[in-house]
Coordinates of C-alpha atoms in Angstrom, one line a residue:
X407 CA 2.8 3.8 -12.7
X408 CA 2.2 5.5 -16.0
X409 CA -0.1 4.6 -18.8
X410 CA 1.8 3.4 -21.9
X411 CA 3.9 6.2 -23.3
X412 CA 2.1 8.8 -21.2
X413 CA 4.3 10.8 -18.8
X414 CA 3.0 11.7 -15.4
X415 CA 4.1 14.3 -12.8
X416 CA 5.9 11.4 -11.0
X417 CA 8.4 11.0 -13.8
X418 CA 11.8 12.8 -13.7
X419 CA 13.6 14.1 -16.7
X420 CA 15.6 11.4 -18.5
X421 CA 19.1 11.2 -17.2
X422 CA 18.6 13.8 -14.4
X423 CA 20.0 11.3 -11.8
X424 CA 18.2 13.2 -8.9
X425 CA 14.6 14.1 -8.4
X426 CA 14.0 17.0 -6.0
X427 CA 10.3 17.0 -6.8
X428 CA 7.6 15.5 -4.6
X429 CA 6.3 12.1 -5.7
X430 CA 4.0 9.5 -4.1
X431 CA 6.8 7.1 -2.9
X432 CA 8.5 10.0 -1.1
X433 CA 5.2 11.2 0.3
X434 CA 4.4 7.7 1.6
X435 CA 7.8 7.5 3.2
X436 CA 7.2 10.7 5.1
X437 CA 3.7 9.7 6.2
X438 CA 5.2 6.5 7.6
X439 CA 7.9 8.4 9.4
X440 CA 10.6 6.8 7.3
X441 CA 14.2 8.0 7.6
X442 CA 14.6 8.6 3.9
X443 CA 11.8 11.2 3.7
X444 CA 13.0 14.7 2.7
X445 CA 12.0 18.1 4.0
X446 CA 9.5 18.8 1.2
X447 CA 7.5 15.7 2.0
X448 CA 7.7 16.1 5.7
X449 CA 6.3 19.6 5.4
X450 CA 3.3 18.5 3.3
X451 CA 2.6 15.6 5.7
X452 CA 2.8 17.9 8.7
X453 CA 0.4 20.4 7.0
X454 CA -2.1 17.6 6.1
X455 CA -2.0 16.1 9.6
X456 CA -3.7 19.3 11.0
X457 CA -6.9 18.5 9.2
X458 CA -6.4 14.8 8.4
X459 CA -4.6 13.1 11.4
X460 CA -5.7 9.7 10.1
X461 CA -3.2 9.7 7.2
X462 CA -0.3 8.1 9.0
X463 CA -2.6 5.2 10.2
X464 CA -4.0 4.9 6.7
X465 CA -0.5 4.2 5.2
X466 CA 0.3 1.8 8.1
X467 CA -3.0 0.0 7.3
X468 CA -2.1 -0.2 3.6
X469 CA 1.3 -1.7 4.2
X470 CA 0.2 -4.1 7.0
X471 CA -2.7 -5.4 4.8
X472 CA -0.3 -6.2 2.0
X473 CA 2.0 -7.9 4.5
X474 CA -0.9 -10.1 5.7
X475 CA -1.8 -11.1 2.2
X476 CA 1.8 -12.0 1.3
X477 CA 2.3 -13.9 4.5
X478 CA -0.7 -16.1 3.8
X479 CA 0.3 -16.8 0.2
X480 CA 3.9 -17.6 1.4
X481 CA 2.6 -20.6 3.2
X482 CA 2.2 -22.3 -0.2
X483 CA 5.6 -23.6 -1.1
X484 CA 4.6 -24.0 -4.7
X485 CA 4.7 -20.2 -5.1
X486 CA 8.4 -19.7 -5.7
X487 CA 8.4 -16.5 -7.8
X488 CA 7.3 -13.1 -6.6
X489 CA 7.2 -9.8 -8.5
X490 CA 6.7 -6.6 -6.4
X491 CA 5.8 -3.6 -8.5
X492 CA 6.4 -0.1 -7.0
X493 CA 7.7 -1.3 -3.6
X494 CA 8.7 2.1 -2.3
X495 CA 11.6 2.5 0.1
X496 CA 12.9 -0.6 1.9
X497 CA 12.1 -1.5 5.5
X498 CA 9.5 1.1 6.3
X499 CA 8.1 1.2 9.8
X500 CA 4.8 -0.5 9.1
X501 CA 5.7 -4.0 7.8
X502 CA 8.4 -6.2 6.6
X503 CA 9.7 -6.2 3.0
X504 CA 8.3 -8.8 0.7
X505 CA 11.5 -10.9 0.7
X506 CA 11.6 -10.9 4.5
X507 CA 8.2 -12.6 4.4
X508 CA 8.7 -15.2 1.6
X509 CA 12.4 -16.2 1.5
X510 CA 13.2 -17.7 4.9
X511 CA 13.6 -21.5 4.6
X512 CA 13.0 -21.3 0.9
X513 CA 16.4 -21.4 -0.9
X514 CA 14.9 -21.6 -4.3
X515 CA 12.4 -18.7 -4.0
X516 CA 13.0 -15.5 -5.9
X517 CA 11.7 -11.9 -5.4
X518 CA 11.9 -9.3 -8.1
X519 CA 11.4 -5.6 -7.2
X520 CA 10.3 -3.4 -10.1
X521 CA 10.3 0.4 -9.7
X522 CA 10.3 3.4 -12.1
X523 CA 12.1 5.5 -9.5
X524 CA 15.9 5.5 -9.8
X525 CA 16.5 6.7 -6.3
X526 CA 14.3 3.9 -4.8
X527 CA 16.0 1.4 -7.1
X528 CA 19.4 2.5 -5.7
X529 CA 18.2 2.2 -2.1
X530 CA 16.7 -1.2 -2.9
X531 CA 19.8 -2.6 -4.4
X532 CA 21.8 -1.4 -1.4
X533 CA 19.5 -2.5 1.4
X534 CA 17.5 -5.5 0.2
X535 CA 20.1 -8.1 0.8
X536 CA 19.8 -11.6 2.2
X537 CA 22.4 -14.4 2.8
X538 CA 21.2 -16.6 0.0
X539 CA 22.7 -15.8 -3.3
X540 CA 20.7 -14.3 -6.2
X541 CA 17.3 -14.6 -4.6
X542 CA 16.5 -10.9 -5.0
X543 CA 16.9 -8.7 -8.0
X544 CA 15.9 -5.0 -8.5
X545 CA 15.2 -3.5 -12.0
X546 CA 14.1 0.0 -13.1
X547 CA 11.3 -0.3 -15.6
X548 CA 7.9 1.2 -16.6
X549 CA 5.4 -0.7 -14.4
X550 CA 2.8 -0.2 -17.2
X551 CA 4.8 -2.3 -19.7
X552 CA 4.7 -5.9 -18.5
X553 CA 5.8 -7.2 -21.9
X554 CA 9.0 -5.2 -21.7
X555 CA 9.6 -6.2 -18.0
X556 CA 9.3 -9.9 -19.1
X557 CA 12.0 -9.3 -21.7
X558 CA 14.3 -7.2 -19.4
X559 CA 17.9 -8.4 -19.8
X560 CA 18.6 -8.5 -16.0
X561 CA 15.9 -11.2 -15.5
X562 CA 16.3 -13.1 -18.7
X563 CA 16.3 -16.8 -17.7
X564 CA 16.1 -15.9 -14.0
X565 CA 12.3 -16.0 -13.7
X566 CA 10.4 -19.0 -15.2
X567 CA 7.3 -17.6 -16.7
X568 CA 5.9 -21.1 -17.3
X569 CA 5.5 -21.5 -13.6
X570 CA 3.1 -19.6 -11.2
X571 CA 4.1 -16.1 -10.1
X572 CA 2.7 -13.9 -7.3
X573 CA 2.3 -10.4 -8.7
X574 CA 2.2 -7.6 -6.1
X575 CA 1.1 -4.1 -6.9
X576 CA 0.7 -2.9 -3.3
X577 CA -0.8 0.6 -3.3
X578 CA 0.2 1.3 -6.9
X579 CA -3.5 1.7 -8.0
X580 CA -4.3 4.0 -5.2
X581 CA -2.1 6.8 -6.7
X582 CA -2.3 5.8 -10.4
X583 CA -2.6 8.9 -12.5
X584 CA -4.5 7.3 -15.5
X585 CA -8.1 6.3 -15.9
X586 CA -9.8 3.2 -14.5
X587 CA -10.0 1.8 -18.0
X588 CA -6.2 2.3 -18.5
X589 CA -5.5 0.6 -15.1
X590 CA -7.7 -2.4 -16.0
X591 CA -6.0 -2.7 -19.4
X592 CA -2.5 -2.8 -17.8
X593 CA -3.7 -5.5 -15.4
X594 CA -5.2 -7.5 -18.3
X595 CA -1.8 -7.4 -20.0
X596 CA 0.0 -8.4 -16.8
X597 CA -2.3 -11.4 -16.3
X598 CA -1.7 -12.5 -19.9
X599 CA 1.9 -13.0 -18.9
X600 CA 1.0 -15.3 -16.1
X601 CA 0.0 -19.0 -16.0
X602 CA -2.9 -20.5 -14.1
X603 CA -2.1 -20.9 -10.4
X604 CA -0.5 -17.4 -10.2
X605 CA -1.9 -14.7 -7.9
X606 CA -2.2 -11.0 -8.0
X607 CA -2.3 -8.8 -4.8
X608 CA -3.2 -5.1 -4.5
X609 CA -4.6 -2.7 -2.0
X610 CA -7.3 -0.1 -2.8
X611 CA -9.3 2.8 -1.4
X612 CA -13.0 1.9 -1.5
X613 CA -15.2 4.9 -2.3
X614 CA -17.2 5.4 0.9
X615 CA -21.0 5.4 1.1
X616 CA -21.2 6.8 4.6
X617 CA -21.7 10.6 4.6
X618 CA -19.1 11.2 7.4
X619 CA -16.5 9.1 5.7
X620 CA -17.2 10.7 2.3
X621 CA -16.6 14.1 3.8
X622 CA -13.3 13.0 5.3
X623 CA -12.2 11.5 2.0
X624 CA -13.1 14.7 0.3
X625 CA -11.0 16.7 2.7
X626 CA -7.9 14.5 1.9
X627 CA -8.3 14.7 -1.9
X628 CA -9.0 18.4 -1.8
X629 CA -5.9 19.2 0.3
X630 CA -3.8 17.2 -2.2
X631 CA -5.1 19.1 -5.2
X632 CA -2.4 21.1 -6.9
X633 CA 0.4 19.1 -5.3
X634 CA 2.5 16.5 -7.1
X635 CA 0.6 13.7 -5.3
X636 CA -2.9 14.7 -6.2
X637 CA -3.6 11.4 -7.9
X638 CA -5.3 9.7 -4.9
X639 CA -8.0 7.3 -6.2
X640 CA -11.1 6.1 -4.4
X641 CA -12.9 3.4 -6.5
X642 CA -16.2 1.6 -6.5
X643 CA -16.3 -2.2 -5.9
X644 CA -16.9 -2.7 -9.6
X645 CA -13.9 -0.5 -10.6
X646 CA -11.7 -2.5 -8.2
X647 CA -13.0 -5.9 -9.5
X648 CA -12.0 -4.8 -13.0
X649 CA -8.4 -4.8 -11.8
X650 CA -8.6 -8.6 -11.3
X651 CA -9.3 -10.0 -14.8
X652 CA -9.4 -13.7 -15.4
X653 CA -9.2 -14.4 -11.7
X654 CA -11.2 -15.8 -8.9
X655 CA -11.4 -14.0 -5.6
X656 CA -12.8 -16.4 -3.0
X657 CA -12.3 -13.9 -0.2
X658 CA -13.6 -10.9 -2.2
X659 CA -12.3 -7.6 -1.0
X660 CA -11.1 -7.9 2.5
X661 CA -11.4 -5.2 5.2
X662 CA -10.1 -7.5 7.9
X663 CA -6.6 -7.1 9.3
X664 CA -5.0 -9.7 11.7
X665 CA -4.5 -7.9 15.0
X666 CA -1.0 -9.4 15.1
X667 CA 0.0 -7.3 12.1
X668 CA -1.3 -4.0 13.5
X669 CA 1.5 -1.6 14.3
X670 CA 1.2 1.5 16.4
X671 CA -2.2 3.1 17.3
X672 CA -5.3 1.1 16.2
X673 CA -6.7 1.9 12.9
X674 CA -10.0 3.7 13.1
X675 CA -13.0 1.9 11.9
X676 CA -13.5 4.6 9.1
X677 CA -10.1 3.7 7.7
X678 CA -10.9 0.0 7.9
X679 CA -13.9 0.8 5.7
X680 CA -11.8 2.7 3.2
X681 CA -8.8 0.4 2.8
X682 CA -9.5 -3.0 1.2
X683 CA -7.1 -5.8 0.1
X684 CA -7.6 -7.9 -2.9
X685 CA -6.1 -11.3 -3.7
X686 CA -6.9 -12.8 -7.1
X687 CA -6.2 -16.4 -8.2
X688 CA -5.5 -16.6 -11.9
X689 CA -7.7 -19.4 -13.4
X690 CA -8.4 -18.3 -17.0
X691 CA -4.9 -17.7 -18.4
X692 CA -4.3 -18.2 -22.1
X693 CA -0.7 -19.4 -21.3
X694 CA 0.0 -23.2 -21.3
X695 CA -0.7 -25.0 -18.0
X696 CA 2.4 -25.2 -15.8
X697 CA 4.0 -28.6 -15.4
X698 CA 4.3 -30.1 -11.9
X699 CA 7.5 -31.7 -10.7
X700 CA 6.4 -32.1 -7.0
X701 CA 6.8 -35.5 -5.3
X702 CA 4.8 -37.3 -2.5
X703 CA 6.1 -38.5 0.9
X704 CA 7.1 -41.9 -0.5
X705 CA 9.6 -40.5 -3.0
X706 CA 10.7 -37.8 -0.6
X707 CA 11.4 -40.4 2.1
X708 CA 13.5 -42.4 -0.4
X709 CA 15.7 -39.5 -1.5
X710 CA 16.3 -37.9 1.9
X711 CA 16.3 -40.9 4.4
X712 CA 13.6 -39.3 6.5
X713 CA 10.6 -41.5 7.3
X714 CA 7.2 -40.4 6.1
X715 CA 6.2 -39.5 9.6
X716 CA 9.3 -37.3 10.1
X717 CA 8.6 -35.5 6.8
X718 CA 5.1 -34.8 7.8
X719 CA 6.3 -33.4 11.1
X720 CA 8.9 -31.2 9.4
X721 CA 6.2 -29.9 7.0
X722 CA 3.8 -29.2 9.8
X723 CA 6.5 -27.2 11.7
X724 CA 7.3 -25.2 8.6
X725 CA 10.9 -26.5 8.6
X726 CA 10.7 -27.8 5.0
X727 CA 8.7 -26.2 2.1
X728 CA 5.7 -28.3 1.3
X729 CA 2.2 -28.1 -0.2
X730 CA -0.9 -30.3 -0.1
X731 CA -2.5 -32.1 -2.9
X732 CA -6.3 -32.1 -3.3
X733 CA -6.6 -35.0 -0.9
X734 CA -4.6 -33.2 1.8
X735 CA -1.4 -35.2 1.4
X736 CA 2.0 -33.5 1.7
X737 CA 4.0 -32.8 -1.5
X738 CA 7.6 -31.6 -1.8
X739 CA 9.9 -29.9 -4.3
X740 CA 12.7 -32.5 -4.5
X741 CA 15.4 -30.0 -5.5
X742 CA 14.6 -27.6 -2.7
X743 CA 14.2 -30.5 -0.2
X744 CA 17.6 -32.0 -1.0
X745 CA 19.2 -28.6 -0.9
X746 CA 17.9 -27.9 2.6
X747 CA 18.9 -31.3 3.9
X748 CA 22.4 -30.8 2.4
X749 CA 22.7 -27.4 4.1
X750 CA 21.7 -29.0 7.5
X751 CA 24.4 -31.7 7.1
X752 CA 27.0 -29.0 6.4
X753 CA 26.0 -27.3 9.7
X754 CA 26.3 -30.5 11.6
X755 CA 29.7 -31.2 10.0
X756 CA 30.8 -27.8 11.4
X757 CA 29.5 -28.8 14.9
X758 CA 26.6 -26.4 14.5
X759 CA 23.0 -27.4 15.3
X760 CA 20.8 -27.7 12.3
X761 CA 17.2 -26.5 12.4
X762 CA 16.0 -30.1 12.4
X763 CA 17.4 -33.5 13.4
X764 CA 19.2 -35.2 10.5
X765 CA 17.8 -38.4 9.0
X766 CA 19.4 -41.5 10.6
X767 CA 20.9 -44.1 8.3
X768 CA 18.9 -47.2 8.0
X769 CA 20.1 -50.1 10.3
X770 CA 22.1 -52.7 8.6
X771 CA 20.2 -55.9 7.9
X772 CA 20.8 -58.7 10.5
X773 CA 22.5 -61.8 9.2
X774 CA 21.5 -65.2 10.5
X775 CA 24.7 -67.0 11.3
X776 CA 23.1 -70.2 12.5

């Protein structure tokens, strides 16, 4: 991600089509053992592993931490729009892609991938495919220009900026080449595009206090000096907090990683201390408050034919998108709910088993013939 109008070593010449220079996305792909890594990245990773064998686990921890944050937010059916900035190559070894985590059973959700790397954009368009039409789009754009991304012709009218959006930056700030003030300024401009109820998610390297960990961090940054990926950033808690403007962070910066999301060898405790995940809830946006069109179980029962008890059961099992109001009662998106039920009826009409029993028609009223 480049500061506004400021080129970095990650940028290729305009119109070159190919980029045979090393950049962070390619380096990350090699460190994760991805199939799209090239010889130049594999050589640098192999060289670094001699002195810093933790690097592969560090990248796995970064991706798995982001996957955990995304999976938790995906439980909220109100969050129907997701923007992933700087996603890297699709389907790396450490975790699922964002759309794999958020789209199942949500036919109206959308995921936008934004990258400034033309090669990754091409890979993404080819490989990030799902059965549902037009739920995923990929655009090439400067990640530091949120206003231009919002006006991008390929997403004009596709995203609804008056509704909440989950904004993912992944590890983008870990390798950002600009200053902390520039990074905070970009995030301020991004948050100004979002309405209250939106979220931002990003992973960071926390500057270690422990002497041993500090020495190991110094080894890594020193070995990267002079290479095209020498922009590794360790930040203080205050510097990381500045990347979450106008937001509340109830969980703070999280070191914890669900053991079910750990892949491969366990991450060493030192890396757990380095890598932190942040999830911010936008609460002070200047944008107008989003309008709600969600309905309760009474109305949902009327339009679908399910009883309120059946709807609650489907919601608990995750078979229908739902949310909870402040009193804990289920709420549903009527359009998405009707679309799901219609798709289940189509399966049944083709003698295929739908994911859930279909609503039964109400019994005809009895007539007293006496």
